[in-house]
Coordinates of C-alpha atoms (C1' of nucleotides) in Angstrom, one line a residue:
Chain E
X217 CA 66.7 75.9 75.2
X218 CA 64.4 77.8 72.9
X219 CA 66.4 77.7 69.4
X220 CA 66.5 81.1 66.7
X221 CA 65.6 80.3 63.3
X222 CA 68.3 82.0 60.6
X223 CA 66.3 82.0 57.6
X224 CA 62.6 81.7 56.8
X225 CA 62.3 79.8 54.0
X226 CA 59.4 77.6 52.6
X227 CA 60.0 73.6 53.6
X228 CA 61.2 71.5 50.8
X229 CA 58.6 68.8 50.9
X230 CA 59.9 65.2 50.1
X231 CA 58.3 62.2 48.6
X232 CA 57.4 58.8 49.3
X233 CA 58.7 56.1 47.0
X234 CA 56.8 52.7 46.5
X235 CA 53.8 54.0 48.8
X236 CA 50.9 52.7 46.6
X237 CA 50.8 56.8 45.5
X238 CA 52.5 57.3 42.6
X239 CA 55.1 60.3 42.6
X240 CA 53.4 62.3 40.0
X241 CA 50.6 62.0 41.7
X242 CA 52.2 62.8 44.6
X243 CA 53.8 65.9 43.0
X244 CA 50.6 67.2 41.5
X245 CA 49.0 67.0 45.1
X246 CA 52.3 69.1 46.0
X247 CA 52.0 71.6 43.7
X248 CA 48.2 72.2 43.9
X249 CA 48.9 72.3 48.0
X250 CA 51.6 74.7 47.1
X251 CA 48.9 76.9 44.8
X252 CA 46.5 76.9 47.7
X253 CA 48.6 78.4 49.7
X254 CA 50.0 81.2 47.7
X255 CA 53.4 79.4 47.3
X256 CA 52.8 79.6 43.7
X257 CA 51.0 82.2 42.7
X258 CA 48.2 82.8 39.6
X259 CA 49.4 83.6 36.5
X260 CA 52.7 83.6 37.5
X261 CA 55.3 80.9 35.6
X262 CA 55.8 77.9 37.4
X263 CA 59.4 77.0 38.0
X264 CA 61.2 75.1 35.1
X265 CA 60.8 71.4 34.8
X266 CA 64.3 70.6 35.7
X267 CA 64.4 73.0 38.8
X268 CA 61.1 71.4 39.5
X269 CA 62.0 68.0 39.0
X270 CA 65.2 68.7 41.2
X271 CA 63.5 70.3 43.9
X272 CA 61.4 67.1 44.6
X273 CA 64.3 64.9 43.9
X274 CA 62.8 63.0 40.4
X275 CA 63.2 62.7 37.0
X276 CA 61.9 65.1 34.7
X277 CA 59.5 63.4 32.7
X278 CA 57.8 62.4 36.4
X279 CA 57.2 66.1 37.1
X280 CA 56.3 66.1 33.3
X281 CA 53.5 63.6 34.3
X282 CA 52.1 66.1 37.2
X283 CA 51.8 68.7 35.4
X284 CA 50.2 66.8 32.5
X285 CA 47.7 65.4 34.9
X286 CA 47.0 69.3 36.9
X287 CA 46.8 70.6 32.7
X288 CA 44.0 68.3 32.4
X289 CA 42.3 69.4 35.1
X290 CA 42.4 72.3 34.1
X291 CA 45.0 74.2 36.6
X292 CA 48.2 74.8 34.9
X293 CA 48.3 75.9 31.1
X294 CA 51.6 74.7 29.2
X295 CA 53.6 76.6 26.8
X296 CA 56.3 75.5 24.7
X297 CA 59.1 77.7 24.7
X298 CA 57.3 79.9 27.6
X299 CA 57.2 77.8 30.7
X300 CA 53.9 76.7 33.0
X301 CA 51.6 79.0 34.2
X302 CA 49.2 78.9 36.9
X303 CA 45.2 79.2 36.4
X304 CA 43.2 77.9 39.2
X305 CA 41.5 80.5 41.2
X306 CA 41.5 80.2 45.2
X307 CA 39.6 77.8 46.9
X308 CA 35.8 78.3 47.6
X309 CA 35.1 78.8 51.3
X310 CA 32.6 77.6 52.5
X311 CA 30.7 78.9 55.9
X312 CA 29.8 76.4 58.2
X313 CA 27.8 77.5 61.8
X314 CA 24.4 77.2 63.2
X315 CA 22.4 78.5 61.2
X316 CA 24.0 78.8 57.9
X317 CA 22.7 77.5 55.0
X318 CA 25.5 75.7 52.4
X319 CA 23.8 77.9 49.6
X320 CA 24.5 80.8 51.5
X321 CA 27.3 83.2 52.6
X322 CA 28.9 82.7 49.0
X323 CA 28.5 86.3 47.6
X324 CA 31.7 87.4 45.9
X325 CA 32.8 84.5 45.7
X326 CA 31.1 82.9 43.0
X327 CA 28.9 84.6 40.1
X328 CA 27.2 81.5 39.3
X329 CA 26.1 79.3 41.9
X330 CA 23.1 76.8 41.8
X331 CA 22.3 73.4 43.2
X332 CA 21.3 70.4 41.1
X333 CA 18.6 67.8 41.9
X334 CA 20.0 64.4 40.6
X335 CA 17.4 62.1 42.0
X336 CA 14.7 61.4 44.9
X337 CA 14.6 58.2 46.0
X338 CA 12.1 56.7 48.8
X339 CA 13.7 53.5 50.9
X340 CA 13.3 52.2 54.1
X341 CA 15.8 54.3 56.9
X342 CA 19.3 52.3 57.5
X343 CA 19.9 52.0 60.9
X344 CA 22.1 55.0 61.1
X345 CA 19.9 57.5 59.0
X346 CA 16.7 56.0 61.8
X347 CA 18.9 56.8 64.5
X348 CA 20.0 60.3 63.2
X349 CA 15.8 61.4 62.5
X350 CA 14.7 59.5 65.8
X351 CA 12.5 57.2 63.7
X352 CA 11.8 53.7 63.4
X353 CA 14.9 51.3 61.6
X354 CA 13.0 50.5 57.8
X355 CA 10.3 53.6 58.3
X356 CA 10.1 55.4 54.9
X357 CA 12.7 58.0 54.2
X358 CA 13.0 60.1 51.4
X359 CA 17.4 60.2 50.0
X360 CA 17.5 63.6 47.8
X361 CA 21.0 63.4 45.7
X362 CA 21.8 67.0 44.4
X363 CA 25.4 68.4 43.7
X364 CA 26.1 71.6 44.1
X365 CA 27.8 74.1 41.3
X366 CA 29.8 77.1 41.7
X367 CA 30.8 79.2 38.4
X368 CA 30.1 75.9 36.2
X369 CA 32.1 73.6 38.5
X370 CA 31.2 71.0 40.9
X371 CA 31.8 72.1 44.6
X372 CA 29.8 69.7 46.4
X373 CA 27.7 66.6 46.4
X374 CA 25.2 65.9 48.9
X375 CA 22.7 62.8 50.0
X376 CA 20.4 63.8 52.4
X377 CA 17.7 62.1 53.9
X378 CA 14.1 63.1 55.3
X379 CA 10.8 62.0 57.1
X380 CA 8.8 60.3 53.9
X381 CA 5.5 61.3 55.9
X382 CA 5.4 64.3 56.7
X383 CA 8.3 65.6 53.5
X384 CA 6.3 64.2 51.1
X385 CA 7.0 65.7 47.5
X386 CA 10.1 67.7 48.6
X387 CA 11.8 66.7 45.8
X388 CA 9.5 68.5 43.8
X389 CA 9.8 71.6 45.9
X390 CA 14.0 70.8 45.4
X391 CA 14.0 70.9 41.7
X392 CA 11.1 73.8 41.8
X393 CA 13.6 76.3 44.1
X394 CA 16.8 74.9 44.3
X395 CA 17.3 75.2 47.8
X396 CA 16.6 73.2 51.2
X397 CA 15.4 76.1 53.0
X398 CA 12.9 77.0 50.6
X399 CA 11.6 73.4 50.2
X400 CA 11.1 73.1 54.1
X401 CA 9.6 76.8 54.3
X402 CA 6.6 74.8 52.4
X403 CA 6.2 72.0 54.9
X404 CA 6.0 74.5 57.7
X405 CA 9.2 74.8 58.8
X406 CA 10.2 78.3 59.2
X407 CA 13.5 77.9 61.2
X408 CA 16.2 75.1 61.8
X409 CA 19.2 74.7 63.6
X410 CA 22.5 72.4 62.7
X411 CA 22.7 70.2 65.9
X412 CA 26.0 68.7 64.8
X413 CA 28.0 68.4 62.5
X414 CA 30.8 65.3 62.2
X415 CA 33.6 66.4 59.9
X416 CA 36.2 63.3 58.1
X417 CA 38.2 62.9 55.1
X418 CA 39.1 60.5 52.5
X419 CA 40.0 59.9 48.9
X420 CA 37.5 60.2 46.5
X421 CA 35.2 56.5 45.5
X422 CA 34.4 55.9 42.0
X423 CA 30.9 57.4 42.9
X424 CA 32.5 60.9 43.5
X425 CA 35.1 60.8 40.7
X426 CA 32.0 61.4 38.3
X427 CA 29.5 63.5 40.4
X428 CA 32.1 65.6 41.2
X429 CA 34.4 65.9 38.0
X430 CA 37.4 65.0 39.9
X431 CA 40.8 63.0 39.0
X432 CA 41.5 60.1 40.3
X433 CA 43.3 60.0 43.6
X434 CA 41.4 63.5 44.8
X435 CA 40.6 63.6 48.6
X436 CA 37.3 64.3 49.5
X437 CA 35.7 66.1 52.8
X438 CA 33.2 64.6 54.6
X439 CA 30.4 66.7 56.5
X440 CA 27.9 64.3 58.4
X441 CA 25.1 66.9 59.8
X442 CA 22.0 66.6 61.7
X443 CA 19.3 69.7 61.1
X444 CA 16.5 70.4 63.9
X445 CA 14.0 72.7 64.7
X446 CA 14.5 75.4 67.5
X447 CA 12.8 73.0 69.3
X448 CA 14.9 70.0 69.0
X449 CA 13.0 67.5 66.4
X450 CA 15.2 66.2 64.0
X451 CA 14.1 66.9 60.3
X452 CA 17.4 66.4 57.8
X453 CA 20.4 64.1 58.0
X454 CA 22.9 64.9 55.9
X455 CA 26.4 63.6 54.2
X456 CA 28.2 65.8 52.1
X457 CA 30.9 65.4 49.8
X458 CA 33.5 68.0 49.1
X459 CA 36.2 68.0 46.9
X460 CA 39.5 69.3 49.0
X461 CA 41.6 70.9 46.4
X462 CA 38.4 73.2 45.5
X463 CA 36.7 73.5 48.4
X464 CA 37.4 74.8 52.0
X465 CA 35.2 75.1 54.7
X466 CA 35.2 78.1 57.3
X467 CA 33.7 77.5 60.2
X468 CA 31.7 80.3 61.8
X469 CA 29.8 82.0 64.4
X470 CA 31.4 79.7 66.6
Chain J
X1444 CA 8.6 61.8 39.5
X1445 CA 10.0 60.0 42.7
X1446 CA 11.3 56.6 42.3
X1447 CA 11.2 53.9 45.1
X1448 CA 14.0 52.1 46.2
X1449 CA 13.5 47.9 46.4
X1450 CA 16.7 46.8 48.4
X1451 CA 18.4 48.4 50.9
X1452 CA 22.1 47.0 50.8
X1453 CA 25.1 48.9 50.8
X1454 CA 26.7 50.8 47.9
X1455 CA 29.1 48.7 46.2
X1456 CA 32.3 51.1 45.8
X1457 CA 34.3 50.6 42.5
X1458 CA 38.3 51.2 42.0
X1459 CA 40.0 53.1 39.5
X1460 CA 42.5 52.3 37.3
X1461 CA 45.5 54.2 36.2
X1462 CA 44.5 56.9 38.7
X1463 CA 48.2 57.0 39.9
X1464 CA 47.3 55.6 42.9
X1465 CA 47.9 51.9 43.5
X1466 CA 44.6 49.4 43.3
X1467 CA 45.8 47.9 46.6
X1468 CA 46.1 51.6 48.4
X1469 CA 42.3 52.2 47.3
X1470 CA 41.2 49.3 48.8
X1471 CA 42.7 49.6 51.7
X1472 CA 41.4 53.2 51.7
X1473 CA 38.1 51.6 51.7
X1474 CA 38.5 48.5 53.9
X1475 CA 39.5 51.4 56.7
X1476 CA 36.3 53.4 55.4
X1477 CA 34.4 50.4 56.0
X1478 CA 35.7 49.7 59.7
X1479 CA 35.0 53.6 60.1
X1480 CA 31.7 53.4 59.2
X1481 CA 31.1 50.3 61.0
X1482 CA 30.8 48.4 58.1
X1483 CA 32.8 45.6 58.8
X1484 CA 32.9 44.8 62.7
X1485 CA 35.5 45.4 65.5
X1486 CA 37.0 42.0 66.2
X1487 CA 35.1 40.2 63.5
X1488 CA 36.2 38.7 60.3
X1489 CA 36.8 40.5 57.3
X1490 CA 35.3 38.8 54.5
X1491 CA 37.5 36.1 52.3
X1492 CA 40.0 37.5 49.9
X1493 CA 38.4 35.8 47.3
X1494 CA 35.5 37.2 47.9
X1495 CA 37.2 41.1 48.7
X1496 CA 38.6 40.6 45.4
X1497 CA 35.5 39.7 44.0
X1498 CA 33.6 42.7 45.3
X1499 CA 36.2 45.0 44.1
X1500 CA 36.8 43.2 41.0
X1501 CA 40.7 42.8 41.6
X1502 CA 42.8 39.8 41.6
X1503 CA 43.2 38.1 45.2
X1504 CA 46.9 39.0 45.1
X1505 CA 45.5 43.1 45.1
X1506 CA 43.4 42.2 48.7
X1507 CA 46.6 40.5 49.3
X1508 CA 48.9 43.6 49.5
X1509 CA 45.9 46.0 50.8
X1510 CA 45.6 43.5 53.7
X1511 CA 49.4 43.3 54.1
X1512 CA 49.3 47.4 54.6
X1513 CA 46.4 47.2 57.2
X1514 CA 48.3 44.3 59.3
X1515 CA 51.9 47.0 59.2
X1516 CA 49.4 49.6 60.5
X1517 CA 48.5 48.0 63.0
X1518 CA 44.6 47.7 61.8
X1519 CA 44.1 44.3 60.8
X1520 CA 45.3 40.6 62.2
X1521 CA 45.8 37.8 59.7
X1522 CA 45.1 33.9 60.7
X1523 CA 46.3 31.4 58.3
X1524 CA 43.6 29.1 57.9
X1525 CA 41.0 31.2 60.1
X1526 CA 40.7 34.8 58.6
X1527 CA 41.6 38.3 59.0
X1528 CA 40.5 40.2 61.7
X1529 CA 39.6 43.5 63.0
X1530 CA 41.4 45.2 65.2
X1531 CA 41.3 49.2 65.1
X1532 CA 39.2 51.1 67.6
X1533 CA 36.8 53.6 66.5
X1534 CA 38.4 57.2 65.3
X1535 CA 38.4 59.8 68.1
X1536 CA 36.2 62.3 68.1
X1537 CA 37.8 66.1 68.5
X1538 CA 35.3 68.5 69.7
X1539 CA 35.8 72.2 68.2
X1540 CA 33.9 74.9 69.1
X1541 CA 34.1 78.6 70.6
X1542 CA 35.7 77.6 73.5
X1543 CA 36.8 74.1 73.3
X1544 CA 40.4 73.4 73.6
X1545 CA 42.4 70.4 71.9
X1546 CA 43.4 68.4 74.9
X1547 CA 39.8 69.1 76.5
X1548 CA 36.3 67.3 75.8
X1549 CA 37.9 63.7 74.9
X1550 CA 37.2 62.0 78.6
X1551 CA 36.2 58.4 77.9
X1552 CA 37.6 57.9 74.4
X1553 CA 40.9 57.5 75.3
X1554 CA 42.5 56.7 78.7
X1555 CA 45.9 58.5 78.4
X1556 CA 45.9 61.5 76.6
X1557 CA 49.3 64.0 76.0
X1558 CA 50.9 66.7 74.3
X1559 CA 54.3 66.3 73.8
X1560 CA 56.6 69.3 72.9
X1561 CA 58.5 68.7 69.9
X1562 CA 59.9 72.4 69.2
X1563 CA 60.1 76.1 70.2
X1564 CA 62.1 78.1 67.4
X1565 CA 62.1 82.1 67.4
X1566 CA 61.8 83.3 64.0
X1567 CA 60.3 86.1 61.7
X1568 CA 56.8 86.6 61.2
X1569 CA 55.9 85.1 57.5
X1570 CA 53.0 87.4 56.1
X1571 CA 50.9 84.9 56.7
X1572 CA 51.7 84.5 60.6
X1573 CA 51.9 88.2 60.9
X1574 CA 48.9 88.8 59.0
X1575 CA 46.8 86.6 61.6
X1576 CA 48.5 88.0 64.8
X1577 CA 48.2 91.7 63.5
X1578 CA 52.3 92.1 63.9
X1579 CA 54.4 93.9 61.4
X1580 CA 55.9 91.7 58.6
X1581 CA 58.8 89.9 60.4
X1582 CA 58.3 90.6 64.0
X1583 CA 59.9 88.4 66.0
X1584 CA 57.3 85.3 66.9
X1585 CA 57.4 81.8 68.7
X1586 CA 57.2 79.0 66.7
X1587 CA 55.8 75.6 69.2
X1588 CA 56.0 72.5 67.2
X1589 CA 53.7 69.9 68.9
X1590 CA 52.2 66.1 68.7
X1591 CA 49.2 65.2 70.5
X1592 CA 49.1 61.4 71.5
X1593 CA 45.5 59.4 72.5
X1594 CA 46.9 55.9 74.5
X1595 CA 50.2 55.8 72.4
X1596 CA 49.2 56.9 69.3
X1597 CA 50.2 60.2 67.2
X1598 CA 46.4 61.9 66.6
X1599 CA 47.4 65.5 66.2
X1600 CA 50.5 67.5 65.0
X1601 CA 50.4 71.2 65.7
X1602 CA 52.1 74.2 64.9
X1603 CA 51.4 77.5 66.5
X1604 CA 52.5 80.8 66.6
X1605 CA 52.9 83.7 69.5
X1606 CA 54.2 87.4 69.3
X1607 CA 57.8 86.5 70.9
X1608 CA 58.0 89.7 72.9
X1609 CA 54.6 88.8 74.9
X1610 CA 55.1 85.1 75.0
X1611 CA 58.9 85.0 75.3
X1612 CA 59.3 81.3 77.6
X1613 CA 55.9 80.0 76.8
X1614 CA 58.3 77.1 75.2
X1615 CA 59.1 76.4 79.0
X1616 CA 55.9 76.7 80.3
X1617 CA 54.7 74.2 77.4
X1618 CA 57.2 71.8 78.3
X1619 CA 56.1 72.0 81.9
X1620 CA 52.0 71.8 81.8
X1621 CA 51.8 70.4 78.3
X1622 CA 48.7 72.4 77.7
X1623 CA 48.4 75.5 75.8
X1624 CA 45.5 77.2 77.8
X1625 CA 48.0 76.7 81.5
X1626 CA 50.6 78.2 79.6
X1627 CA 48.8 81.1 78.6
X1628 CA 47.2 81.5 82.0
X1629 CA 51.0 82.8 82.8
X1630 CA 51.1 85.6 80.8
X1631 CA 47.8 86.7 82.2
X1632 CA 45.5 85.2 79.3
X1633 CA 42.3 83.7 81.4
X1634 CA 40.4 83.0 78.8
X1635 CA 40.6 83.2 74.7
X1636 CA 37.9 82.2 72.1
X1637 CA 38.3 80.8 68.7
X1638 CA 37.9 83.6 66.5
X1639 CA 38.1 81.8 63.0
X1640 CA 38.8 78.2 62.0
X1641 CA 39.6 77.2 58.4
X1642 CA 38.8 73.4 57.0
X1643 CA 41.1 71.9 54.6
X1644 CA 42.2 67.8 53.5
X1645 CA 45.8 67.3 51.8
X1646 CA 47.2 63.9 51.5
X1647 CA 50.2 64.0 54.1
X1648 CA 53.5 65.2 53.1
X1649 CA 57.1 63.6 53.9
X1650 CA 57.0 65.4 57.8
X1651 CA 53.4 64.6 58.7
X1652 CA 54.3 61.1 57.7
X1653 CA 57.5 60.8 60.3
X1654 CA 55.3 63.0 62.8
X1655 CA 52.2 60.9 62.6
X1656 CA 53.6 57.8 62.1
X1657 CA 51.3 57.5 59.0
X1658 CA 51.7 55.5 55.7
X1659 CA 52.4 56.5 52.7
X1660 CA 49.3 57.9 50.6
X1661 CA 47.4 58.4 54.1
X1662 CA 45.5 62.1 54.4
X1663 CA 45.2 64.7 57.0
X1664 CA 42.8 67.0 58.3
X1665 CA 44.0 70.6 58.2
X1666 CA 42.8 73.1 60.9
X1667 CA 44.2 77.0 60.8
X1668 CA 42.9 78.9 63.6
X1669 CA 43.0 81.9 65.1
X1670 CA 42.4 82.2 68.9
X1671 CA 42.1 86.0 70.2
X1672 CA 41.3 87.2 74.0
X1673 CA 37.6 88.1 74.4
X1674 CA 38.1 91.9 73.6
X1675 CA 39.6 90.8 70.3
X1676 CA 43.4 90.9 70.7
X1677 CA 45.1 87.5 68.7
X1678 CA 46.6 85.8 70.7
X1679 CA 47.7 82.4 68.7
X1680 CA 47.7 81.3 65.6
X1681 CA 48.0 77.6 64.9
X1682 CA 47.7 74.6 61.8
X1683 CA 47.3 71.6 62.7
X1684 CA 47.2 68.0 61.1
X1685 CA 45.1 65.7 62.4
X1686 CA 45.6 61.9 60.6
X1687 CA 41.8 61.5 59.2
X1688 CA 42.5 57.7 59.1
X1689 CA 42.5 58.0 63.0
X1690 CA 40.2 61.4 63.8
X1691 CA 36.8 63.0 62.9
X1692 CA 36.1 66.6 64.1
X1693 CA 33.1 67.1 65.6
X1694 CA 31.7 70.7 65.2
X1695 CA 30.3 71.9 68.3
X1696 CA 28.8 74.8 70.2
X1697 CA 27.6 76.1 66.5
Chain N
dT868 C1' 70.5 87.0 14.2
dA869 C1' 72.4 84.0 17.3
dT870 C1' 72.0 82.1 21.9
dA871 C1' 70.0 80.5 25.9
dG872 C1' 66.1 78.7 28.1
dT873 C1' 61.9 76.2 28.1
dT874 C1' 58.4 72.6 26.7
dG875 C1' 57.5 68.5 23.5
dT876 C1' 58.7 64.0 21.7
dC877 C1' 61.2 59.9 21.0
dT878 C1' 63.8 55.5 22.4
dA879 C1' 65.5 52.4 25.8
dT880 C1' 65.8 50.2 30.3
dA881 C1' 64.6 49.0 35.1
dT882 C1' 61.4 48.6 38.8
dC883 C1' 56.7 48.5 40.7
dA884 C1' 51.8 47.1 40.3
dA885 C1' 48.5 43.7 38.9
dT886 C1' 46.9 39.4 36.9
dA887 C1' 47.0 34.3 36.7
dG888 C1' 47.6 29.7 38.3
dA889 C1' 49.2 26.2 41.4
dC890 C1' 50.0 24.3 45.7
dA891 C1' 51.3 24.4 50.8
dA892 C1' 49.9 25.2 55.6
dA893 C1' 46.6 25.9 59.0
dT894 C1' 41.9 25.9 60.7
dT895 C1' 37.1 24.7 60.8
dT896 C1' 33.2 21.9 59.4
dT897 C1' 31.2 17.7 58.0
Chain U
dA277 C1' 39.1 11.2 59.4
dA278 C1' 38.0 13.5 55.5
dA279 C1' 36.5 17.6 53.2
dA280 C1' 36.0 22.4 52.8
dT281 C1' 37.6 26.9 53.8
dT282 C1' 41.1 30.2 54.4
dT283 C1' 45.7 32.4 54.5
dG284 C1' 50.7 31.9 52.9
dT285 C1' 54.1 31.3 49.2
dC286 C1' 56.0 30.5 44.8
dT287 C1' 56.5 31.2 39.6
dA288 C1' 55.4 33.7 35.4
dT289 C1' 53.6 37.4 32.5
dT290 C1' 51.7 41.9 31.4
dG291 C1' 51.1 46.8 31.9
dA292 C1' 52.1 51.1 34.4
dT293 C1' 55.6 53.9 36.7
dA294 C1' 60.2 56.0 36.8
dT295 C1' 64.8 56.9 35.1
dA296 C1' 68.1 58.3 31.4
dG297 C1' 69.6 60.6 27.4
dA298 C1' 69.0 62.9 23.0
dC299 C1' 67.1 66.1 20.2
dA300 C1' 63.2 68.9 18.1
dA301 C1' 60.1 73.0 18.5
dC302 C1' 59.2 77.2 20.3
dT303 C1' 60.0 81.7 22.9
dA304 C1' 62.5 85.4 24.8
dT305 C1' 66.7 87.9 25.1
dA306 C1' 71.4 89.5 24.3

DNA sequence: TATAGTTGTCTATATCAATAGACAAATTTT
DNA sequence: AAAATTTGTCTATTGATATAGACAACTATA
């Protein structure tokens, strides 16, 4: 019953015609899936527009439109008379467990890495953020916006909400040190815990396309987390954004 | 420094243009964001087209053929004269954790769950397989192609990988128990832990489409693990897709 | 130097995506 | 019963997407 493969070749992937995704845009995902994955590898020549534009089954000047869009963003370089060469580095990997920290566990991987404050805003808790801190629906909450930057790009964009009483002027602490951890260390809270983490995915919203420097039609991953002290109180909710084609997250220590 | 926030209403999401993906494929990204998030109610009314078309600032014909791809999937109900209705059930929730399996932890979200076989194919080791099983370059390994169904519909799509000289019939034994942790209990494996899981999001290719029974444009979650006995010995390694229209993954056990 | 291979640009055409307006059909409200 | 609301269908027009072919510009190689 059980069959023996002959050859071990890589799958030609096919594409969807009038899906509401256009096929360069299809292709481009294609091609930055097939970078990812060491398919294509850096610096190396991409093959040929025609070879390319046969593999998938298209016209040239479609896989011309791809690779125009991945050249803006800044993963393939063009050269006339030379061919298309791949840039993008790997992926960031991002650790995900109990008690790691999103700032954290980077070393190596990054030279540059920093977190932004964009704004601190204080509104009363929607239903789900009062459920998720075990206060009262409309008590005071304080939203902190920051985005997160690896080697000058964006990796990650984060809204995360806290107590407005007993947080108050984290924000300050936020754009004073950069880093959650630090900001809570000064309200007295030495150690937390990630209770749970909820983990979705979606194409990017308007909103994203311009925190996160990202082309139109880029998928995002979704990280919904709940922080706590050892002993169970609820301090942070958390949503953040990732953007897939830079970004993957390890999940460890489980 | 900290501003204060006077309403509470939800984010108004915006659309782009040109993005090479259709307007009416964005909105019905977000209309099924929306019913996710419980933004707009199970059985309940969507709001007017004219008003959809107003909050996204489209032309009613655009909510016209996003609505049209909800009702083929299944998600929405339209009424002449009455309105369009919800009717998709909350995504399931997949636990993952140290020792969580796949078909394990979902009792109460969905009342007939099963894995159904699709393939068992005996093939070389890629570097990448061999590299995660610790096998020399081209060993002989099972591949098990498999498609996990919650009360009819496709919610996961796996592919996994065993050393063939081990494992050789775990195809059969598959077939037969339709769970991977009975099957390895056969070949003596009691127990195995999750020894790495990596977190990616691709839009979903030609096969995932067929597989999942997915539209066009639709995006999957992407899982690669690693599962190794508890003295360290890999045992399995596996990528699976799970369709994130359908599916969150809730991190557990962290 | 000549040739082959590759990317860049142009024109033309057909189809899909989106806008616009009008009215029909069905349901609910007044 | 009449009016208002909502989905369904039709025509027409514009812009983006995709195909097709030809040739220019540049690079590497025989």
């Amino acid at each position: 019953m059980i069959k023996r493969a002959m050859v071990n070749r890589p799958v030609a992937k096919s594409i969807e015609r009038r899906s509401g995704v256009s096929l360069w845009r299809q292709i481009a995902d294609q091609i930055l899936h097939s970078i990812a994955i060491g398919d294509f590898v850096e610096n190396a020549a991409l093959p040929p527009e025609m070879a390319l534009a046969d593999r998938y089954g298209v016209n040239r000047h479609t896989v011309r439109a791809a690779i125009a869009a991945l050249v803006q963003e800044g993963v393939l370089r063009a050269e006339q008379g030379r061919g298309t060469f791949v840039l993008s580095r790997k992926r960031l990997s991002y650790p995900i467990g109990a008690r790691t920290r999103f700032s954290a566990g980077l070393q190596g991987q990054a030279s540059e890495r920093r977190s932004v404050l964009l704004e601190a805003i204080v509104e009363p808790a929607s239903r789900r953020v009062a459920d998720a801190l075990k206060l009262a629906r409309g008590a005071d909450v304080i939203r902190l916006e920051a985005r997160g930057e690896a080697d000058g790009q964006s990796v990650s964009r984060a809204t995360s909400w806290f107590e407005a009483r007993r947080f108050a002027g984290i924000d300050a602490a936020m754009a004073e040190t950069g880093s959650i951890t630090a900001s809570l260390e000064r309200f007295g809270v030495s150690d937390y815990l990630r209770q749970s983490t909820v983990l979705s995915a979606r194409h990017a919203d308007a909103a994203d396309l311009a925190d996160l420097d990202l082309q139109p039609g880029a998928i995002v991953l979704v990280t919904v987390a709940v922080n706590v002290t050892p002993d169970g109180q609820p301090i942070q909710f958390a949503e953040t954004r990732f953007p897939a084609e830079r970004v993957e997250l390890k999940l460890s220590a489980l």
